[in-house]
Short mmCIF file of C-alpha atoms and ligand atoms in Angstrom, two decimals:
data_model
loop_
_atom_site.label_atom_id
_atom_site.label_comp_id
_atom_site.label_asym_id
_atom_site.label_seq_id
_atom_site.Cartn_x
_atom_site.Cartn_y
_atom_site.Cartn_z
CA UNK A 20 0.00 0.00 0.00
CA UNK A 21 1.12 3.76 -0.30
CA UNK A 22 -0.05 6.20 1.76
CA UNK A 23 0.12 9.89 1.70
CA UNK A 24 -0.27 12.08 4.92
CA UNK A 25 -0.61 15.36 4.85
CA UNK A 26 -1.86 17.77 7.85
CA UNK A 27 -4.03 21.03 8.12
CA UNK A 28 -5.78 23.93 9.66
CA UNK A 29 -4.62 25.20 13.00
CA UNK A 30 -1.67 23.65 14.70
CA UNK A 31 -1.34 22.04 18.08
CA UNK A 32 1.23 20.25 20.23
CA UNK A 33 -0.32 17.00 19.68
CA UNK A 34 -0.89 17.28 15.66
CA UNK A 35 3.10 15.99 14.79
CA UNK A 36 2.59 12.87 17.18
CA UNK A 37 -0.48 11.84 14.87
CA UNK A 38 1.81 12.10 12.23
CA UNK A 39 4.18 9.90 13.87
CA UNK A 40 1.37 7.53 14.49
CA UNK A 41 0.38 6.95 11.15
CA UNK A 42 4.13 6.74 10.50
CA UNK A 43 5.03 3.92 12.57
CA UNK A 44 1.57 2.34 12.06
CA UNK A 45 1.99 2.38 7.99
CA UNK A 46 5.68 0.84 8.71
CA UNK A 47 4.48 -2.09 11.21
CA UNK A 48 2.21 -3.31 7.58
CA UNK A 49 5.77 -3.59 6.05
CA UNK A 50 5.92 -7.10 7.24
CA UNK A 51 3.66 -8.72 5.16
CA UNK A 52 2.93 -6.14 2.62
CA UNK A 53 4.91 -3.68 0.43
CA UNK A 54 4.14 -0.03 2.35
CA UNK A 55 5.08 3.52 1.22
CA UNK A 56 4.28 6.44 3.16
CA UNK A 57 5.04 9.46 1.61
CA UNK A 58 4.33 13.45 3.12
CA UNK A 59 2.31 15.77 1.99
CA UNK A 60 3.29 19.34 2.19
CA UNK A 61 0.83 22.46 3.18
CA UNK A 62 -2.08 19.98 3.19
CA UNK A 63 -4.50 19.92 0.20
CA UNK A 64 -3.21 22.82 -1.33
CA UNK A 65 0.58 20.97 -1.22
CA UNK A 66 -1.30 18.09 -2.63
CA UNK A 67 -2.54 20.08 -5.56
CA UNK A 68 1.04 21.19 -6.14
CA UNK A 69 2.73 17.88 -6.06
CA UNK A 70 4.36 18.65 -2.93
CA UNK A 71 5.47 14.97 -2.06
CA UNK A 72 8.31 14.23 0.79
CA UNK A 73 9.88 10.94 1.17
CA UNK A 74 9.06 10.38 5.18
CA UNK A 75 11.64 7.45 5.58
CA UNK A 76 14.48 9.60 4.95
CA UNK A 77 13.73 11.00 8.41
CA UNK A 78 11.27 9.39 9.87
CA UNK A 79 12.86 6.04 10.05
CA UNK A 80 15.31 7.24 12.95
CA UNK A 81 13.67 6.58 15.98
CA UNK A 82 15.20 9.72 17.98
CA UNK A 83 13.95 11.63 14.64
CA UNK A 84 10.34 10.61 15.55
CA UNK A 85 10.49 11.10 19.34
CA UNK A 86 11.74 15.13 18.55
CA UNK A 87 9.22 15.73 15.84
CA UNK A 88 6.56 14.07 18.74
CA UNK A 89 7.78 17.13 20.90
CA UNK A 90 7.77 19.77 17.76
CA UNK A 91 5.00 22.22 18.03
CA UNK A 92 3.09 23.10 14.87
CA UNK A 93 2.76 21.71 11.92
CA UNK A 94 5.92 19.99 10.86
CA UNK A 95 4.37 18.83 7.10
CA UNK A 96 3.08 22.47 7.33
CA UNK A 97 -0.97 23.71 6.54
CA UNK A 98 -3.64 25.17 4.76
CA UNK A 99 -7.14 26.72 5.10
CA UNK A 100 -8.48 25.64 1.82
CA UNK A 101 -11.98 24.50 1.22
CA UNK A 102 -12.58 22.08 -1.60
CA UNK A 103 -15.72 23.36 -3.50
CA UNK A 104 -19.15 21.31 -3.81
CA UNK A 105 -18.39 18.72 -6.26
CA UNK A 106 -21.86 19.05 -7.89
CA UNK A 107 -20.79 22.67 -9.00
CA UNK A 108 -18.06 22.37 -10.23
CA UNK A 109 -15.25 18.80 -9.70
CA UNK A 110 -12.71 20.08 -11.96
CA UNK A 111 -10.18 20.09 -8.55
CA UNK A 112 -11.66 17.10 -8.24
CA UNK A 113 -10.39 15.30 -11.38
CA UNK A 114 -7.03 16.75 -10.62
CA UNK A 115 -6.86 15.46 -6.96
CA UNK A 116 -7.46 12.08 -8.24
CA UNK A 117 -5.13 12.14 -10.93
CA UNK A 118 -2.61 13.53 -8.54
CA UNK A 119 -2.94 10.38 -6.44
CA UNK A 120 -2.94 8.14 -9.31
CA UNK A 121 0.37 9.46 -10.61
CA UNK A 122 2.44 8.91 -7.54
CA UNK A 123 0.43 5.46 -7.03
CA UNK A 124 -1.26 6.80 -3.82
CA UNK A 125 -3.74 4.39 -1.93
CA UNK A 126 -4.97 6.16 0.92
CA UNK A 127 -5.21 9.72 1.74
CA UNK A 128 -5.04 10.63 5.66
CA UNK A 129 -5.57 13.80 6.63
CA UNK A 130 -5.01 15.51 10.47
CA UNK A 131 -7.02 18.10 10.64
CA UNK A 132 -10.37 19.89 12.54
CA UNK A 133 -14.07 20.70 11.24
CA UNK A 134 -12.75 21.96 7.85
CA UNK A 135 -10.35 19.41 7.24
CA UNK A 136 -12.99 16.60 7.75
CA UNK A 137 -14.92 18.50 4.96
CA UNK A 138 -12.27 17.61 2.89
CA UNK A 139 -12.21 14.45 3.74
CA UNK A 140 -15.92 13.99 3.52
CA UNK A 141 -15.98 15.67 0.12
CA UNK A 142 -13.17 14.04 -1.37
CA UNK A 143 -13.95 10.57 -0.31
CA UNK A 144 -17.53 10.86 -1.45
CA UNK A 145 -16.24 11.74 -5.00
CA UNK A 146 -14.11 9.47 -5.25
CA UNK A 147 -16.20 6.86 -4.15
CA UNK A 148 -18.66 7.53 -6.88
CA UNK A 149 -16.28 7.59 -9.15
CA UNK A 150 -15.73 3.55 -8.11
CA UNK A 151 -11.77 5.10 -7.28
CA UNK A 152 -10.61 2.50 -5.04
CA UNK A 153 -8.08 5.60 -3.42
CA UNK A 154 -9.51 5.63 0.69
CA UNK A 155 -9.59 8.66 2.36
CA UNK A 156 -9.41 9.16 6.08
CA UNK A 157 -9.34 11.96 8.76
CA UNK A 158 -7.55 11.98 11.94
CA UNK A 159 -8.94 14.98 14.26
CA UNK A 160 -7.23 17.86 15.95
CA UNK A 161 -7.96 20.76 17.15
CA UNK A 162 -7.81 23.37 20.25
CA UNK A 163 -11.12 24.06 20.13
CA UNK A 164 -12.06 20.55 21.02
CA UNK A 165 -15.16 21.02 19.06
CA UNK A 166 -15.76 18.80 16.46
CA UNK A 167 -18.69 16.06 17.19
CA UNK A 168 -18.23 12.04 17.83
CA UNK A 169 -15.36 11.94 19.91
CA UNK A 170 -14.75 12.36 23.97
CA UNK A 171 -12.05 14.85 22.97
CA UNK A 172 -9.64 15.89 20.43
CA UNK A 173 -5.81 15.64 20.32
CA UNK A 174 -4.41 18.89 20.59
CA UNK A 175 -6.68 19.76 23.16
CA UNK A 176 -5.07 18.39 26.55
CA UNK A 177 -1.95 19.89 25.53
CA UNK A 178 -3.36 23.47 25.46
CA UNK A 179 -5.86 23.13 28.42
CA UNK A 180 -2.18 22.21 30.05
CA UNK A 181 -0.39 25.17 29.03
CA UNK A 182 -3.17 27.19 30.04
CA UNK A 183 -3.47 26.11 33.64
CA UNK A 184 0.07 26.42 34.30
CA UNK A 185 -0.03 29.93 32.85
CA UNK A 186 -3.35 31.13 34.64
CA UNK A 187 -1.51 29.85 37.88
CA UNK A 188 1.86 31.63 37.46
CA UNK A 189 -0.54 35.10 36.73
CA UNK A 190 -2.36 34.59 39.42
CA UNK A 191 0.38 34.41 41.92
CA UNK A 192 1.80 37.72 39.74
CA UNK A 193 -1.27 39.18 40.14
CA UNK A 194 -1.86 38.78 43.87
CA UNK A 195 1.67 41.08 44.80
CA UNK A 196 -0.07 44.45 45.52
CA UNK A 197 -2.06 45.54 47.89
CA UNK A 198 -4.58 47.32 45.55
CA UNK A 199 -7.35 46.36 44.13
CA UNK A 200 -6.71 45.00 40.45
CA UNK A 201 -8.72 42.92 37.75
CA UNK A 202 -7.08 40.93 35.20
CA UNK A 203 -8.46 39.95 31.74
CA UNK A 204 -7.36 36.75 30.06
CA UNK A 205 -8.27 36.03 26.27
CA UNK A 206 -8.44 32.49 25.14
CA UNK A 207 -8.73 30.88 22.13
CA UNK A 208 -12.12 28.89 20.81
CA UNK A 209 -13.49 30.27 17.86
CA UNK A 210 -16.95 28.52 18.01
CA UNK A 211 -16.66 26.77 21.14
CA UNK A 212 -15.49 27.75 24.78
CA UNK A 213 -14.29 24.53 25.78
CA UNK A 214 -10.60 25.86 26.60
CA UNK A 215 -11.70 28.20 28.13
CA UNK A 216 -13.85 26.55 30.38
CA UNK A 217 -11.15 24.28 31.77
CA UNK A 218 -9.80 27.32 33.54
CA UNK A 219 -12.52 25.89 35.98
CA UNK A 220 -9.46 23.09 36.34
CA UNK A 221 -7.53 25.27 38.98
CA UNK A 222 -10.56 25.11 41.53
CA UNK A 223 -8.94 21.10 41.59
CA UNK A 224 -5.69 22.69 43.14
CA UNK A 225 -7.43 24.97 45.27
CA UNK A 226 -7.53 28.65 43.90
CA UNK A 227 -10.31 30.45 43.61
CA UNK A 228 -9.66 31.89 40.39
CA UNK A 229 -10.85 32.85 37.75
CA UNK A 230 -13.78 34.33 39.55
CA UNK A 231 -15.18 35.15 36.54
CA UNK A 232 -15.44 32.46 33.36
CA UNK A 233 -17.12 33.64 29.79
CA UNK A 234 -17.84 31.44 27.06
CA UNK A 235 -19.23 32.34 23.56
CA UNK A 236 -22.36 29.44 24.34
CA UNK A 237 -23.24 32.60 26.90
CA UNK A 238 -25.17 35.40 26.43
CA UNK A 239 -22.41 38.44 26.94
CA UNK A 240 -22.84 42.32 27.23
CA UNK A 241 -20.25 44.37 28.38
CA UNK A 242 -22.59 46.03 30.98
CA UNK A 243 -23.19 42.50 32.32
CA UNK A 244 -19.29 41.69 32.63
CA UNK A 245 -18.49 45.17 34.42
CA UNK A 246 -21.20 44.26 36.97
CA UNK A 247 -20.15 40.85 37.76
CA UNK A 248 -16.37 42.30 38.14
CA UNK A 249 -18.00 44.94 40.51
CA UNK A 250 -19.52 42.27 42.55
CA UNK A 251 -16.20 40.05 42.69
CA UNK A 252 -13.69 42.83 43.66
CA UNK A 253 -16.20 43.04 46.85
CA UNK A 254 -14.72 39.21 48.08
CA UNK A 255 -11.24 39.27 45.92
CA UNK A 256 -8.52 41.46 46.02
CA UNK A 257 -7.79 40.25 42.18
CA UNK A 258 -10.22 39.26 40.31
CA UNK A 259 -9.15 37.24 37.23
CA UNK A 260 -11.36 36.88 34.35
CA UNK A 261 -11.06 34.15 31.43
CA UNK A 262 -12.57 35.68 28.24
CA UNK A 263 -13.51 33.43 24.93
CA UNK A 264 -12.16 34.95 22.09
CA UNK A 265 -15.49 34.16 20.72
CA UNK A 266 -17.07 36.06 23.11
CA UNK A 267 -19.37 38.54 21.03
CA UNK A 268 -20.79 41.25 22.61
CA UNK A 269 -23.10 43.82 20.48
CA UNK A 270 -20.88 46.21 20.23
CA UNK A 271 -18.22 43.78 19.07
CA UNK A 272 -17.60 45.40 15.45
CA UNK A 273 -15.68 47.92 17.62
CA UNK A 274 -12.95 45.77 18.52
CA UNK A 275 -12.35 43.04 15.57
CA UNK A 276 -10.68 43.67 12.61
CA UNK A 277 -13.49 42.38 10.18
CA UNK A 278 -10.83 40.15 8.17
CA UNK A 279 -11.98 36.26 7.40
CA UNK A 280 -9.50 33.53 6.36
CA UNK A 281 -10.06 31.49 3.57
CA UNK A 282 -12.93 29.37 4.85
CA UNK A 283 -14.64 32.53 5.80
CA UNK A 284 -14.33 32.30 9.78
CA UNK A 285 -13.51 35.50 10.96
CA UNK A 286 -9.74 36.35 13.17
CA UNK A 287 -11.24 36.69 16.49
CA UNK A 288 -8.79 38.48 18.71
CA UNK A 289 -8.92 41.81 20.78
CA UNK A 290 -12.25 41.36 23.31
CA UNK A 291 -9.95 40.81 26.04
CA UNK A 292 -7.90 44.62 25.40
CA UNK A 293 -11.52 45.93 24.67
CA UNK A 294 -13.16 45.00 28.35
CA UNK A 295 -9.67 46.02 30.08
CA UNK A 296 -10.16 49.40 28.67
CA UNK A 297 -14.21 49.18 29.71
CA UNK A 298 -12.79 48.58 33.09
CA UNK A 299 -10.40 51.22 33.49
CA UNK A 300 -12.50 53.89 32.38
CA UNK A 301 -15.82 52.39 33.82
CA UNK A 302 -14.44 51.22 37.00
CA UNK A 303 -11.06 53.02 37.53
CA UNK A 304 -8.73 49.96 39.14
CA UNK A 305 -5.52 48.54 38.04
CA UNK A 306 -6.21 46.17 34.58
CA UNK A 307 -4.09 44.33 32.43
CA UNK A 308 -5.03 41.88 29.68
CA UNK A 309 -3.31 38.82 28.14
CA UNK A 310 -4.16 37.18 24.87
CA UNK A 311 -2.54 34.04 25.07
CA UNK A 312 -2.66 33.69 21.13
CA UNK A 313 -0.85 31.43 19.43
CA UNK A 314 1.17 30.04 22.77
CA UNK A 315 -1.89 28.13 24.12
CA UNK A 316 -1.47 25.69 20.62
CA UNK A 317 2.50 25.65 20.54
CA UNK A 318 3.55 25.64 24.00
CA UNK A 319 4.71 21.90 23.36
CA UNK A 320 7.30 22.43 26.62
CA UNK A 321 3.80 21.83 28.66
CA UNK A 322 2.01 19.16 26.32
CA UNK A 323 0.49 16.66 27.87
CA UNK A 324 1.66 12.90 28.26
CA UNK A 325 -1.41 11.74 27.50
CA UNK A 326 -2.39 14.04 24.36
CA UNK A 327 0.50 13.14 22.73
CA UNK A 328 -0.19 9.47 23.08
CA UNK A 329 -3.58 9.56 22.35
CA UNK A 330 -2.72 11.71 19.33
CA UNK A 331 -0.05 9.18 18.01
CA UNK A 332 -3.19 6.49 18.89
CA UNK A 333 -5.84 8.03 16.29
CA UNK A 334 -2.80 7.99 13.88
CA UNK A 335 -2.19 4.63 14.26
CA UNK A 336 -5.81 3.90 14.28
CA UNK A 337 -6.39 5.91 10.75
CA UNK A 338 -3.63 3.30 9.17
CA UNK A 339 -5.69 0.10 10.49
CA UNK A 340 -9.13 1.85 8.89
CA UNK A 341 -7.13 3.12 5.90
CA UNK A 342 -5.78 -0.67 5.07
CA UNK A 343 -9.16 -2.39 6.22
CA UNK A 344 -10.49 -0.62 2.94
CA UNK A 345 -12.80 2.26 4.61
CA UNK A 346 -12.68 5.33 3.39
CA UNK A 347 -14.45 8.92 4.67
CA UNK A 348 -14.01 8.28 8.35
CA UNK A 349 -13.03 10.19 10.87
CA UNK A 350 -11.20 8.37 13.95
CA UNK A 351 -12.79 9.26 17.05
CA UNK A 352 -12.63 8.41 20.79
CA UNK A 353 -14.72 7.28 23.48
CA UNK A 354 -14.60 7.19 26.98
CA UNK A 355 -15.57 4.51 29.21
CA UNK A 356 -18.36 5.93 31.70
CA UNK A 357 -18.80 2.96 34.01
CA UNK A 358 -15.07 3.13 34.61
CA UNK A 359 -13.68 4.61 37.20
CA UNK A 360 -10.44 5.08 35.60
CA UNK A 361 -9.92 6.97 32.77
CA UNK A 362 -10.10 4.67 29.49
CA UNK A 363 -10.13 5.55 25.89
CA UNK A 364 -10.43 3.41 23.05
CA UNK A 365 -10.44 4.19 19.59
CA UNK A 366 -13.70 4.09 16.95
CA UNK A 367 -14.36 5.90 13.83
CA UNK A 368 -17.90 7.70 12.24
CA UNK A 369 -18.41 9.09 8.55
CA UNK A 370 -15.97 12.45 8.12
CA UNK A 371 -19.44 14.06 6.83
CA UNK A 372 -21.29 13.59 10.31
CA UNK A 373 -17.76 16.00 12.13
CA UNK A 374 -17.85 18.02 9.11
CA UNK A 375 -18.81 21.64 9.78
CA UNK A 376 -20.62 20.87 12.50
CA UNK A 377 -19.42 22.39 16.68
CA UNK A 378 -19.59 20.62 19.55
CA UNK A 379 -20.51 23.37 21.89
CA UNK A 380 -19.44 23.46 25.48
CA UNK A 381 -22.85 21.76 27.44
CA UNK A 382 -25.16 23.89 28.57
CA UNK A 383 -25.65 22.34 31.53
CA UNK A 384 -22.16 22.63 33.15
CA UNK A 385 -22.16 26.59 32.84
CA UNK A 386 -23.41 28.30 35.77
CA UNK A 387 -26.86 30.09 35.39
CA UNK A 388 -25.43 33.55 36.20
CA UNK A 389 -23.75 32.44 32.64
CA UNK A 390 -19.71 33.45 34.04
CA UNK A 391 -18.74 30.49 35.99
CA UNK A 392 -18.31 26.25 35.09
CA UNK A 393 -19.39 23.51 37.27
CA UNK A 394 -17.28 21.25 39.35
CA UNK A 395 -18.85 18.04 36.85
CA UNK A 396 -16.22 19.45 34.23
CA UNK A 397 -13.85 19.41 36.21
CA UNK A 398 -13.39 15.28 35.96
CA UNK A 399 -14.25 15.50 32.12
CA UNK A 400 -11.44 18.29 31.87
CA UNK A 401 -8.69 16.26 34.74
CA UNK A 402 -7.21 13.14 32.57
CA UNK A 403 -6.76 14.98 29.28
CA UNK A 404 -3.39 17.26 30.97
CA UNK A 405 -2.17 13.91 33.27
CA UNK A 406 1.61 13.44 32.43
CA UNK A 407 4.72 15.78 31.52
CA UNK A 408 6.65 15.43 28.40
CA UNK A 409 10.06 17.10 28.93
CA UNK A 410 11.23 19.10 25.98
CA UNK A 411 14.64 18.17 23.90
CA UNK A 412 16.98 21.02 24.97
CA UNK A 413 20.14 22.20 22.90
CA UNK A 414 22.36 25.16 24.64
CA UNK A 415 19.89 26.02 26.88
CA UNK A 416 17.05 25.90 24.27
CA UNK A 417 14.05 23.68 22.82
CA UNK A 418 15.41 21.47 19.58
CA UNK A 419 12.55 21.40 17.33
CA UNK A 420 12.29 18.88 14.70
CA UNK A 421 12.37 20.32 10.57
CA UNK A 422 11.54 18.09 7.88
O1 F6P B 20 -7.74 25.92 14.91
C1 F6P B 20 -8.56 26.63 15.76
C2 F6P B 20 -8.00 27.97 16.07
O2 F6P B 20 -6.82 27.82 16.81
C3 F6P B 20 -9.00 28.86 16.79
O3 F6P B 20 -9.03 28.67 18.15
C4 F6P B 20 -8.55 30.24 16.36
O4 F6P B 20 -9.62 31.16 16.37
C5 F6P B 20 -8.08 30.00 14.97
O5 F6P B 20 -7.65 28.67 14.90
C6 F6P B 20 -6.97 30.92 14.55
O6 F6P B 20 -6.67 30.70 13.23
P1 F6P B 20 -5.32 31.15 12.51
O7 F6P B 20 -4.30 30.11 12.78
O8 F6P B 20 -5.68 31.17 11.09
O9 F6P B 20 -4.94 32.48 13.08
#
């Protein structure tokens, strides 16, 4: 068989281990069948451009494959490119295929989120009616933890990690003075406010903080948020606040830039310097905000033990679908319920059902005032950051792996 991976969308800590799971997976067939497993570069797009990268040439060292496991990012690189309806027009289409037919390409796997599994749901369709035997299968990522089917998705323990350890360290920094003093902390979700909602994690250790939690599956005004900081400065010296960046208030066209990437979702950034100026002018006390930006996806010196293996697991687990003969699934995972320790194994649904669609934070474990989480996340939230992965240091610095 020869496979071709390729990855896509936003990064994560956990997306390079996936690729190192379908690496070692596609390998362990070599034993009773001829196997080939070749990179894609920059995703689709790559694809479309003959981008191809012999893998063995550096994959095959095992010390090669343990770095790149602990390289943030992307390491085959991305895109944000969105495949148009085939029914309108499958001239990519045609040239897709005939891509993969050149370089003899059996199966297609593709680590990606929501718009990367409408790829694979489009692609895999089309092909399919087109009796091509080529498979093509998605292994999820993302942040956002927001696509549907699974417990979880890799990528996501590793940033709920960093985030926790860096909500800590500020609120010990932001406990030093003895005036009163609010801090604002913006967190990435564009759709979804599942990150941050595991701020609610730190009540595990103890703190108190962040008083005040705000997801975009709230309703949010910026008279409501000055009140409910009002109301905690009365009990906390410091009152820290964790702020979706999908957080939309009406008056939220005064704060974001308006620009859209590629598959139209618009860059979401600036709420939480908005509401720090609404609270020094509205309520007068010392404010700082901090958008954690890209850090909360590439801090891979604070993945998590377990994201990384469970990320290397769905690759792994894409390979066995891939060479079973299915094609337009997305690996997913499920947790065990009835067990009181934490279990996961490894299933798969069609790529069409995650497609597009957001898993929103539940309802039901968001406090009514609508700016706090309930302790029952904080066990769905606990084993995704369990276990440290200690960077590869080189004078003093991370190594990174580069293909
Ligand atoms: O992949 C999800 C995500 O990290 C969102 O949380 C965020 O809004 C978006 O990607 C940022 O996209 P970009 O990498 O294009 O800036």
């Amino acid at each position: 068989m020869r496979f071709a991976v390729a990855q896509s969308g936003g990064p994560t800590c956990a997306i390079n281990a996936s690729l190192v799971g379908v690496y070692e997976a596609a390998c362990e067939l070599r034993s009773h069948t001829h196997t080939e497993i070749l990179g894609v570069l920059h995703g689709i797009q790559g694809l479309l451009d003959e981008q191809f990268i012999d893998l063995d040439k550096s994959l095959s060292d095992a010390d090669n494959r343990a770095l790149l496991c602990r390289t943030p990012a992307t390491a085959l690189g991305s895109c944000r490119f969105r495949l148009p309806d085939p029914q309108q027009d499958d001239s990519i289409y045609k040239k897709v295929r005939a891509i993969l037919e050149k370089h003899g390409i059996d199966a297609f796997l593709y680590i990606g989120g929501n718009d990367s599994m409408d790829t694979v749901a489009k692609l895999s369709g089309w092909l399919a009616e087109q009796n091509s035997p080529i498979r093509v299968i998605g292994v999820p990522k993302t942040i956002d933890n927001d696509l549907t089917g699974t417990d979880h998705t890799p990528g996501f323990g590793s940033a709920v990690k960093y985030l926790t350890m860096t909500l800590s360290e500020i609120i010990r920094d932001s406990a030093v003075y003895c005036v009163p003093s609010v801090l604002i902390c913006e967190i990435m979700g564009r759709d979804a406010g599942w990150l941050t909602a595991s701020s609610c994690l730190l009540r595990a250790n103890g703190e108190t903080a962040p008083q005040l939690i705000y997801l975009p599956e709230g309703e949010f005004t910026v008279e409501g948020f000055l009140n409910d900081v009002r109301e905690a400065m009365k009990t906390h010296k410091s009152v820290i606040c964790a702020v979706s960046e999908g957080v939309t208030p009406p008056d939220a066209d005064l704060f974001r830039s308006g620009v859209s990437d590629a598959y139209g979702h618009a860059y979401l950034s600036g709420i939480g310097k908005y509401l720090e100026n609404q609270v020094r002018s509205e309520i007068g006390c010392k404010v700082r905000s901090v958008e954690l930006n890209v850090m909360q996806r590439c801090s891979s010196h604070l993945a998590s033990a377990t994201d990384l293996t469970e990320a290397a697991a769905c690759g792994r687990h894409a390979v066995t679908l891939a060479a079973q003969g299915l094609t337009g699934r997305m690996v997913t995972m499920q947790r065990d319920d009835n067990s009181a320790e934490y279990r996961i194994t490894f299933s798969d649904m069609a790529a069409k059902d995650a497609a597009n669609y957001i898993r929103t934070f539940p309802k039901a474990w968001i406090t009514p005032a609508g700016n706090q989480i309930s302790d029952e996340a904080i066990s769905y939230f606990l084993p995704l950051i369990q276990g440290e992965v200690l960077p590869v240091m080189e004078n003093g610095m991370p190594k990174h792996f580069r293909f």
